[in-house]
Amino acid sequence: MDVLSYYLETYEACRKAFLSYKKQLKSKFARFNYECLEIPKDGGELDIYCLGEKKKPAKRLVIMSSGIHGVEGFAGSAFQRRWIEEFLLDEKGTYKLPKNSDFLILHGINAHGFKNFLRVNERNVDLNRNFALKREKLHKKFKNKKYRKIQSFLNPGSEFGNFLFEYIFFVIRFLGVVIRFGAKYVLDAAVNGQYEFPKGIYYGGRKPEPVVRVLRKYFKKVLKPYDRILILDFHTGYGEKNGLSLMHNAESGSKTDKNLNKVFGDFGLLLNEGEEDFYRTSGDFTDFFGKILTKEKDLFPITVELGTFGNLNVMGAIRGSFLMISENRIRFHGSKSEIEADKVREEFKQMFYPNREDWRLAAMDHVFGIVPEAITRFSKL
C-alpha cells in the first residue's frame, strides 16, 4: 500500500478508517477489546483498541497515542493505521510481532482540536499541559512567572489586521523581546505551559480537563496487569525540517531515563534536559503514567516528535511563534478581514500537518525506521 494513502484530510475520515479494522483485529487476536470513551462537556469520543496474542494480559504493554494536540492527530492517526495494517494484521510481512507484549492504541485524544484543526480543546486548554493537575484549584508551583512578564507580547488583545503588516510588526517585537530577555527565556516562558491566562497560548487549564479525569480512571483499571509499559505519543511541529526528535522528561540517571536509553539510546535522537534544543513541559501526557501508577512498574515514556518546517533557527522560531500567537488572537479577538484570517489558519494547519509529499514520506520513514525496532527491543528486556 502507498504510504501516502494513510494520510487523510478530515477527522471523520481518520476515525472511520481507524474503526474499519475492528473485525479483522478481533478475528486475529485472542484478546481484543474496543472501547469508545465518551468525554463529557463536548469533549467528543475517544476510540481505543486493546489487543494481545493471548487471552490473558501479557506482562508488557505498548501504548500508542495520537491527537493530544488535535491537529497533530492527522499524522498520528496515519502512523497508527499503518502500524495496524502492516504490522498487526499483515500475515506476509517480515516483521515478527512480539508475542509477549499487548498493544493499547488511543486514537484522537483531543477530538475537538482534531475536527477543527486546532492544537487546543474546546476550552482553549493545551491538554499536554493539563495531565499534572489533580486538584480543582491551581497549585502555586504551576505559576509561570516568565510568561507573565511577556504575556502582553504573547497575547495581543486586539483584532488581527493585514497578514504582511502584522508579520513585520511581530518580527520587530519578537527581536526586541529576545534582545531584552534572551531566546531561551522566551522559549521557556511560552512552551513550558501557563495556568493563569485562559485566552493565552499554551494554557494548561485550572483543573483537570474531562478527558484527563476519564483517562486517569481508565488507565488505573486497564494498566493493572502490566509490569513494563512503553508509551509512544505521536506529535508534529517541533524540530528540524522533516526531522524526528525523541523527547522525554525523566531525570538524568533515573530508572525511567535508564529504561529509555536501553530502547532508544543508540538511535542518537533522545532529547532531555541536558540537550540544547530540549524544552521541559509541565502536565505532559507521558509523565502522567508515573503519577498514577505504582513505582514498581517499569515505564518507557517517549514523545515522538516529527519536525515540519524547521523552527530551531531564528526565522523558523519567529514564523512558528507568529502563527501560534496569531491563530489564538484571531479566535479570541477576531480579524478585520476573513481572507487574512484564513491565511493564518491555513499556515497554522501546515505547521502541524503539511501537505508536502516530501514531509509525509520523511515522517513515515522516520517513524517506521525506529518504532518497530524499539518495540522489539522493549519486548526482549
GROMACS .gro file of C-alpha atoms in nm:
model
  381
    1MET     CA    1   0.000   0.000   0.000
    2ASP     CA    2   0.126   0.350  -0.086
    3VAL     CA    3   0.219   0.504   0.249
    4LEU     CA    4   0.085   0.842   0.138
    5SER     CA    5  -0.266   0.694   0.131
    6TYR     CA    6  -0.262   0.669   0.512
    7TYR     CA    7  -0.272   1.048   0.534
    8LEU     CA    8  -0.633   1.166   0.533
    9GLU     CA    9  -0.774   1.518   0.540
   10THR     CA   10  -1.064   1.515   0.788
   11TYR     CA   11  -1.115   1.386   1.140
   12GLU     CA   12  -1.420   1.191   1.026
   13ALA     CA   13  -1.219   1.011   0.756
   14CYS     CA   14  -0.939   0.927   1.002
   15ARG     CA   15  -1.182   0.791   1.259
   16LYS     CA   16  -1.377   0.587   1.004
   17ALA     CA   17  -1.054   0.433   0.872
   18PHE     CA   18  -0.932   0.356   1.225
   19LEU     CA   19  -1.259   0.185   1.319
   20SER     CA   20  -1.263  -0.018   0.996
   21TYR     CA   21  -1.004  -0.256   1.144
   22LYS     CA   22  -1.227  -0.378   1.429
   23LYS     CA   23  -1.345  -0.705   1.272
   24GLN     CA   24  -1.001  -0.800   1.140
   25LEU     CA   25  -0.832  -0.736   1.474
   26LYS     CA   26  -1.099  -0.924   1.664
   27SER     CA   27  -1.065  -1.229   1.441
   28LYS     CA   28  -0.684  -1.236   1.455
   29PHE     CA   29  -0.605  -1.167   1.820
   30ALA     CA   30  -0.705  -1.393   2.107
   31ARG     CA   31  -0.750  -1.089   2.324
   32PHE     CA   32  -0.930  -0.792   2.171
   33ASN     CA   33  -1.134  -0.512   2.318
   34TYR     CA   34  -1.266  -0.193   2.161
   35GLU     CA   35  -1.386   0.093   2.379
   36CYS     CA   36  -1.532   0.427   2.286
   37LEU     CA   37  -1.488   0.663   2.579
   38GLU     CA   38  -1.743   0.944   2.585
   39ILE     CA   39  -1.572   1.261   2.708
   40PRO     CA   40  -1.809   1.495   2.898
   41LYS     CA   41  -1.858   1.866   2.823
   42ASP     CA   42  -1.828   1.844   2.444
   43GLY     CA   43  -1.502   1.651   2.455
   44GLY     CA   44  -1.617   1.411   2.184
   45GLU     CA   45  -1.530   1.043   2.167
   46LEU     CA   46  -1.202   0.862   2.220
   47ASP     CA   47  -1.157   0.530   2.039
   48ILE     CA   48  -0.930   0.268   2.193
   49TYR     CA   49  -0.812  -0.076   2.083
   50CYS     CA   50  -0.660  -0.314   2.338
   51LEU     CA   51  -0.528  -0.642   2.200
   52GLY     CA   52  -0.285  -0.927   2.256
   53GLU     CA   53  -0.180  -1.270   2.132
   54LYS     CA   54  -0.307  -1.450   2.444
   55LYS     CA   55  -0.639  -1.436   2.626
   56LYS     CA   56  -0.468  -1.333   2.948
   57PRO     CA   57  -0.288  -0.997   2.961
   58ALA     CA   58   0.085  -1.007   2.892
   59LYS     CA   59   0.334  -0.850   3.133
   60ARG     CA   60   0.442  -0.592   2.875
   61LEU     CA   61   0.226  -0.328   2.708
   62VAL     CA   62   0.291  -0.089   2.419
   63ILE     CA   63   0.075   0.225   2.418
   64MET     CA   64   0.040   0.433   2.100
   65SER     CA   65  -0.146   0.762   2.139
   66SER     CA   66  -0.240   1.034   1.892
   67GLY     CA   67  -0.418   1.367   1.879
   68ILE     CA   68  -0.350   1.519   2.221
   69HIS     CA   69  -0.276   1.832   2.021
   70GLY     CA   70  -0.580   1.791   1.796
   71VAL     CA   71  -0.446   1.892   1.454
   72GLU     CA   72  -0.137   1.679   1.514
   73GLY     CA   73  -0.369   1.379   1.520
   74PHE     CA   74  -0.380   1.357   1.141
   75ALA     CA   75  -0.022   1.235   1.123
   76GLY     CA   76  -0.054   1.032   1.444
   77SER     CA   77  -0.361   0.857   1.303
   78ALA     CA   78  -0.172   0.776   0.982
   79PHE     CA   79   0.113   0.617   1.181
   80GLN     CA   80  -0.129   0.417   1.397
   81ARG     CA   81  -0.326   0.286   1.100
   82ARG     CA   82  -0.012   0.186   0.913
   83TRP     CA   83   0.106   0.002   1.224
   84ILE     CA   84  -0.226  -0.184   1.246
   85GLU     CA   85  -0.242  -0.273   0.878
   86GLU     CA   86   0.119  -0.358   0.802
   87PHE     CA   87   0.245  -0.488   1.135
   88LEU     CA   88  -0.052  -0.619   1.334
   89LEU     CA   89  -0.261  -0.762   1.051
   90ASP     CA   90  -0.023  -0.845   0.764
   91GLU     CA   91   0.050  -1.218   0.783
   92LYS     CA   92   0.306  -1.197   0.499
   93GLY     CA   93   0.519  -0.922   0.649
   94THR     CA   94   0.878  -0.986   0.753
   95TYR     CA   95   0.836  -0.820   1.094
   96LYS     CA   96   0.793  -1.063   1.383
   97LEU     CA   97   0.537  -0.922   1.620
   98PRO     CA   98   0.639  -0.979   1.985
   99LYS     CA   99   0.407  -1.238   2.140
  100ASN     CA  100   0.485  -1.126   2.494
  101SER     CA  101   0.353  -0.770   2.450
  102ASP     CA  102  -0.003  -0.636   2.432
  103PHE     CA  103  -0.098  -0.317   2.247
  104LEU     CA  104  -0.317  -0.026   2.354
  105ILE     CA  105  -0.393   0.223   2.075
  106LEU     CA  106  -0.566   0.552   2.160
  107HIS     CA  107  -0.696   0.744   1.859
  108GLY     CA  108  -0.774   1.117   1.874
  109ILE     CA  109  -0.749   1.211   2.242
  110ASN     CA  110  -0.846   1.572   2.163
  111ALA     CA  111  -1.137   1.517   1.924
  112HIS     CA  112  -1.242   1.885   1.920
  113GLY     CA  113  -0.898   2.006   1.815
  114PHE     CA  114  -0.870   1.721   1.565
  115LYS     CA  115  -1.200   1.813   1.398
  116ASN     CA  116  -1.128   2.187   1.387
  117PHE     CA  117  -0.755   2.190   1.303
  118LEU     CA  118  -0.663   2.331   1.647
  119ARG     CA  119  -0.398   2.226   1.898
  120VAL     CA  120  -0.623   2.306   2.193
  121ASN     CA  121  -0.955   2.165   2.310
  122GLU     CA  122  -1.296   2.334   2.330
  123ARG     CA  123  -1.185   2.545   2.630
  124ASN     CA  124  -0.854   2.657   2.478
  125VAL     CA  125  -0.668   2.409   2.701
  126ASP     CA  126  -0.344   2.260   2.576
  127LEU     CA  127  -0.404   1.905   2.703
  128ASN     CA  128  -0.032   1.827   2.707
  129ARG     CA  129  -0.002   2.087   2.982
  130ASN     CA  130  -0.303   1.953   3.177
  131PHE     CA  131  -0.211   1.599   3.277
  132ALA     CA  132  -0.036   1.704   3.600
  133LEU     CA  133  -0.333   1.873   3.764
  134LYS     CA  134  -0.503   1.679   4.042
  135ARG     CA  135  -0.683   1.949   4.235
  136GLU     CA  136  -0.967   2.181   4.148
  137LYS     CA  137  -0.752   2.486   4.224
  138LEU     CA  138  -0.421   2.583   4.072
  139HIS     CA  139  -0.115   2.490   4.273
  140LYS     CA  140   0.148   2.759   4.326
  141LYS     CA  141   0.425   2.552   4.166
  142PHE     CA  142   0.250   2.579   3.831
  143LYS     CA  143   0.286   2.958   3.815
  144ASN     CA  144   0.490   3.062   3.511
  145LYS     CA  145   0.649   3.393   3.608
  146LYS     CA  146   0.839   3.423   3.280
  147TYR     CA  147   0.517   3.400   3.081
  148ARG     CA  148   0.356   3.666   3.299
  149LYS     CA  149   0.640   3.910   3.225
  150ILE     CA  150   0.592   3.892   2.847
  151GLN     CA  151   0.225   3.800   2.828
  152SER     CA  152   0.129   4.123   2.650
  153PHE     CA  153   0.358   4.015   2.366
  154LEU     CA  154   0.233   3.656   2.368
  155ASN     CA  155  -0.136   3.750   2.393
  156PRO     CA  156  -0.216   4.066   2.192
  157GLY     CA  157  -0.563   4.191   2.286
  158SER     CA  158  -0.659   4.348   1.953
  159GLU     CA  159  -0.811   4.243   1.622
  160PHE     CA  160  -0.579   4.086   1.366
  161GLY     CA  161  -0.514   4.307   1.061
  162ASN     CA  162  -0.319   4.263   0.739
  163PHE     CA  163  -0.105   3.945   0.737
  164LEU     CA  164   0.211   4.106   0.597
  165PHE     CA  165   0.191   4.414   0.818
  166GLU     CA  166   0.122   4.203   1.127
  167TYR     CA  167   0.417   3.977   1.047
  168ILE     CA  168   0.663   4.266   1.002
  169PHE     CA  169   0.546   4.428   1.325
  170PHE     CA  170   0.569   4.090   1.502
  171VAL     CA  171   0.930   4.037   1.388
  172ILE     CA  172   1.029   4.375   1.532
  173ARG     CA  173   0.859   4.299   1.864
  174PHE     CA  174   0.998   3.944   1.875
  175LEU     CA  175   1.356   4.061   1.828
  176GLY     CA  176   1.305   4.330   2.091
  177VAL     CA  177   1.181   4.075   2.348
  178VAL     CA  178   1.465   3.835   2.266
  179ILE     CA  179   1.728   4.111   2.297
  180ARG     CA  180   1.584   4.212   2.632
  181PHE     CA  181   1.525   3.869   2.789
  182GLY     CA  182   1.718   3.616   2.578
  183ALA     CA  183   1.599   3.348   2.339
  184LYS     CA  184   1.593   3.067   2.599
  185TYR     CA  185   1.386   3.282   2.835
  186VAL     CA  186   1.124   3.346   2.566
  187LEU     CA  187   1.110   2.977   2.468
  188ASP     CA  188   1.068   2.862   2.827
  189ALA     CA  189   0.810   3.131   2.900
  190ALA     CA  190   0.592   3.021   2.612
  191VAL     CA  191   0.613   2.645   2.571
  192ASN     CA  192   0.656   2.530   2.931
  193GLY     CA  193   0.286   2.591   2.987
  194GLN     CA  194   0.094   2.855   3.181
  195TYR     CA  195  -0.213   2.834   3.404
  196GLU     CA  196  -0.320   3.195   3.458
  197PHE     CA  197  -0.433   3.329   3.121
  198PRO     CA  198  -0.729   3.131   2.981
  199LYS     CA  199  -0.717   3.318   2.649
  200GLY     CA  200  -0.342   3.276   2.609
  201ILE     CA  201  -0.127   3.028   2.422
  202TYR     CA  202  -0.010   2.707   2.591
  203TYR     CA  203  -0.284   2.743   2.854
  204GLY     CA  204  -0.290   2.435   3.076
  205GLY     CA  205  -0.626   2.493   3.243
  206ARG     CA  206  -0.713   2.547   3.608
  207LYS     CA  207  -0.832   2.196   3.683
  208PRO     CA  208  -0.811   1.855   3.518
  209GLU     CA  209  -0.999   1.853   3.189
  210PRO     CA  210  -1.274   1.589   3.145
  211VAL     CA  211  -1.057   1.372   2.919
  212VAL     CA  212  -0.782   1.371   3.183
  213ARG     CA  213  -1.026   1.257   3.451
  214VAL     CA  214  -1.168   0.988   3.222
  215LEU     CA  215  -0.823   0.859   3.124
  216ARG     CA  216  -0.699   0.859   3.484
  217LYS     CA  217  -0.983   0.625   3.577
  218TYR     CA  218  -0.943   0.417   3.262
  219PHE     CA  219  -0.566   0.370   3.293
  220LYS     CA  220  -0.578   0.278   3.662
  221LYS     CA  221  -0.812  -0.006   3.569
  222VAL     CA  222  -0.665  -0.126   3.239
  223LEU     CA  223  -0.293  -0.099   3.319
  224LYS     CA  224  -0.301  -0.302   3.642
  225PRO     CA  225  -0.177  -0.633   3.493
  226TYR     CA  226   0.129  -0.486   3.323
  227ASP     CA  227   0.479  -0.465   3.471
  228ARG     CA  228   0.650  -0.285   3.182
  229ILE     CA  229   0.485  -0.016   2.970
  230LEU     CA  230   0.623   0.155   2.660
  231ILE     CA  231   0.440   0.481   2.575
  232LEU     CA  232   0.475   0.624   2.222
  233ASP     CA  233   0.296   0.957   2.199
  234PHE     CA  234   0.295   1.100   1.845
  235HIS     CA  235   0.335   1.476   1.786
  236THR     CA  236   0.424   1.707   1.498
  237GLY     CA  237   0.562   2.058   1.459
  238TYR     CA  238   0.874   2.095   1.672
  239GLY     CA  239   1.225   2.025   1.544
  240GLU     CA  240   1.431   2.026   1.230
  241LYS     CA  241   1.255   2.039   0.893
  242ASN     CA  242   1.139   1.687   0.802
  243GLY     CA  243   1.325   1.557   1.109
  244LEU     CA  244   1.249   1.340   1.411
  245SER     CA  245   1.308   1.404   1.781
  246LEU     CA  246   1.251   1.165   2.071
  247MET     CA  247   1.178   1.365   2.384
  248HIS     CA  248   1.130   1.279   2.750
  249ASN     CA  249   1.118   1.450   3.088
  250ALA     CA  250   1.284   1.179   3.300
  251GLU     CA  251   1.556   1.298   3.537
  252SER     CA  252   1.906   1.205   3.425
  253GLY     CA  253   2.016   0.877   3.584
  254SER     CA  254   1.665   0.786   3.699
  255LYS     CA  255   1.513   0.444   3.642
  256THR     CA  256   1.296   0.576   3.358
  257ASP     CA  257   1.593   0.752   3.196
  258LYS     CA  258   1.791   0.427   3.200
  259ASN     CA  259   1.493   0.236   3.060
  260LEU     CA  260   1.459   0.477   2.769
  261ASN     CA  261   1.828   0.462   2.688
  262LYS     CA  262   1.810   0.082   2.665
  263VAL     CA  263   1.543   0.111   2.397
  264PHE     CA  264   1.624   0.436   2.217
  265GLY     CA  265   1.974   0.540   2.325
  266ASP     CA  266   2.174   0.433   2.021
  267PHE     CA  267   1.934   0.599   1.777
  268GLY     CA  268   2.111   0.924   1.871
  269LEU     CA  269   1.784   1.115   1.888
  270LEU     CA  270   1.696   1.128   2.257
  271LEU     CA  271   1.638   1.479   2.390
  272ASN     CA  272   1.615   1.558   2.758
  273GLU     CA  273   1.702   1.845   2.988
  274GLY     CA  274   2.072   1.830   2.909
  275GLU     CA  275   2.021   1.890   2.539
  276GLU     CA  276   2.036   2.236   2.381
  277ASP     CA  277   1.709   2.203   2.186
  278PHE     CA  278   1.510   2.048   2.471
  279TYR     CA  279   1.225   2.226   2.642
  280ARG     CA  280   1.052   2.095   2.953
  281THR     CA  281   0.675   2.093   2.982
  282SER     CA  282   0.458   2.059   3.290
  283GLY     CA  283   0.148   1.842   3.266
  284ASP     CA  284   0.289   1.624   2.987
  285PHE     CA  285   0.086   1.314   2.890
  286THR     CA  286   0.388   1.084   2.901
  287ASP     CA  287   0.465   1.193   3.259
  288PHE     CA  288   0.108   1.114   3.361
  289PHE     CA  289   0.174   0.741   3.391
  290GLY     CA  290   0.443   0.788   3.653
  291LYS     CA  291   0.197   0.990   3.862
  292ILE     CA  292  -0.095   0.745   3.855
  293LEU     CA  293   0.085   0.408   3.857
  294THR     CA  294   0.286   0.239   4.131
  295LYS     CA  295   0.663   0.283   4.136
  296GLU     CA  296   0.710  -0.091   4.088
  297LYS     CA  297   0.617  -0.064   3.722
  298ASP     CA  298   0.889  -0.007   3.463
  299LEU     CA  299   0.791   0.285   3.239
  300PHE     CA  300   0.931   0.381   2.898
  301PRO     CA  301   0.751   0.709   2.812
  302ILE     CA  302   0.858   0.890   2.496
  303THR     CA  303   0.727   1.175   2.282
  304VAL     CA  304   0.782   1.101   1.913
  305GLU     CA  305   0.801   1.446   1.752
  306LEU     CA  306   0.811   1.500   1.374
  307GLY     CA  307   0.955   1.837   1.275
  308THR     CA  308   0.768   2.013   0.994
  309PHE     CA  309   0.907   2.340   0.856
  310GLY     CA  310   1.203   2.372   1.094
  311ASN     CA  311   1.165   2.600   1.395
  312LEU     CA  312   1.504   2.561   1.562
  313ASN     CA  313   1.666   2.854   1.380
  314VAL     CA  314   1.572   3.219   1.434
  315MET     CA  315   1.349   3.259   1.128
  316GLY     CA  316   1.171   2.931   1.196
  317ALA     CA  317   1.115   3.027   1.560
  318ILE     CA  318   0.975   3.365   1.454
  319ARG     CA  319   0.738   3.211   1.200
  320GLY     CA  320   0.619   2.943   1.441
  321SER     CA  321   0.562   3.192   1.721
  322PHE     CA  322   0.379   3.430   1.489
  323LEU     CA  323   0.138   3.160   1.374
  324MET     CA  324   0.073   3.028   1.727
  325ILE     CA  325   0.003   3.375   1.864
  326SER     CA  326  -0.195   3.495   1.561
  327GLU     CA  327  -0.421   3.189   1.542
  328ASN     CA  328  -0.502   3.224   1.911
  329ARG     CA  329  -0.553   3.601   1.873
  330ILE     CA  330  -0.800   3.557   1.587
  331ARG     CA  331  -1.008   3.306   1.784
  332PHE     CA  332  -1.045   3.542   2.079
  333HIS     CA  333  -1.030   3.890   1.925
  334GLY     CA  334  -1.129   3.837   1.562
  335SER     CA  335  -0.982   3.968   1.238
  336LYS     CA  336  -1.055   4.275   1.028
  337SER     CA  337  -1.053   4.051   0.721
  338GLU     CA  338  -1.168   3.690   0.692
  339ILE     CA  339  -0.927   3.645   0.400
  340GLU     CA  340  -0.634   3.744   0.621
  341ALA     CA  341  -0.763   3.519   0.899
  342ASP     CA  342  -0.784   3.225   0.657
  343LYS     CA  343  -0.419   3.280   0.561
  344VAL     CA  344  -0.322   3.237   0.925
  345ARG     CA  345  -0.542   2.929   0.969
  346GLU     CA  346  -0.400   2.760   0.660
  347GLU     CA  347  -0.038   2.829   0.753
  348PHE     CA  348  -0.113   2.716   1.108
  349LYS     CA  349  -0.251   2.387   0.975
  350GLN     CA  350   0.055   2.341   0.751
  351MET     CA  351   0.279   2.393   1.054
  352PHE     CA  352   0.141   2.075   1.212
  353TYR     CA  353   0.007   1.879   0.916
  354PRO     CA  354   0.195   1.974   0.599
  355ASN     CA  355   0.052   1.862   0.266
  356ARG     CA  356   0.404   1.842   0.123
  357GLU     CA  357   0.482   1.497  -0.012
  358ASP     CA  358   0.847   1.521   0.099
  359TRP     CA  359   0.740   1.574   0.461
  360ARG     CA  360   0.479   1.298   0.459
  361LEU     CA  361   0.723   1.046   0.316
  362ALA     CA  362   1.003   1.151   0.552
  363ALA     CA  363   0.772   1.128   0.855
  364MET     CA  364   0.673   0.772   0.765
  365ASP     CA  365   1.037   0.676   0.705
  366HIS     CA  366   1.143   0.819   1.041
  367VAL     CA  367   0.864   0.660   1.246
  368PHE     CA  368   0.887   0.317   1.090
  369GLY     CA  369   1.264   0.324   1.087
  370ILE     CA  370   1.256   0.339   1.467
  371VAL     CA  371   0.924   0.224   1.617
  372PRO     CA  372   0.925  -0.145   1.507
  373GLU     CA  373   1.282  -0.192   1.627
  374ALA     CA  374   1.212  -0.009   1.955
  375ILE     CA  375   0.913  -0.237   2.022
  376THR     CA  376   1.125  -0.545   1.953
  377ARG     CA  377   1.394  -0.422   2.193
  378PHE     CA  378   1.133  -0.344   2.457
  379SER     CA  379   0.989  -0.695   2.427
  380LYS     CA  380   1.331  -0.852   2.496
  381LEU     CA  381   1.409  -0.662   2.815
   0.00000   0.00000   0.00000
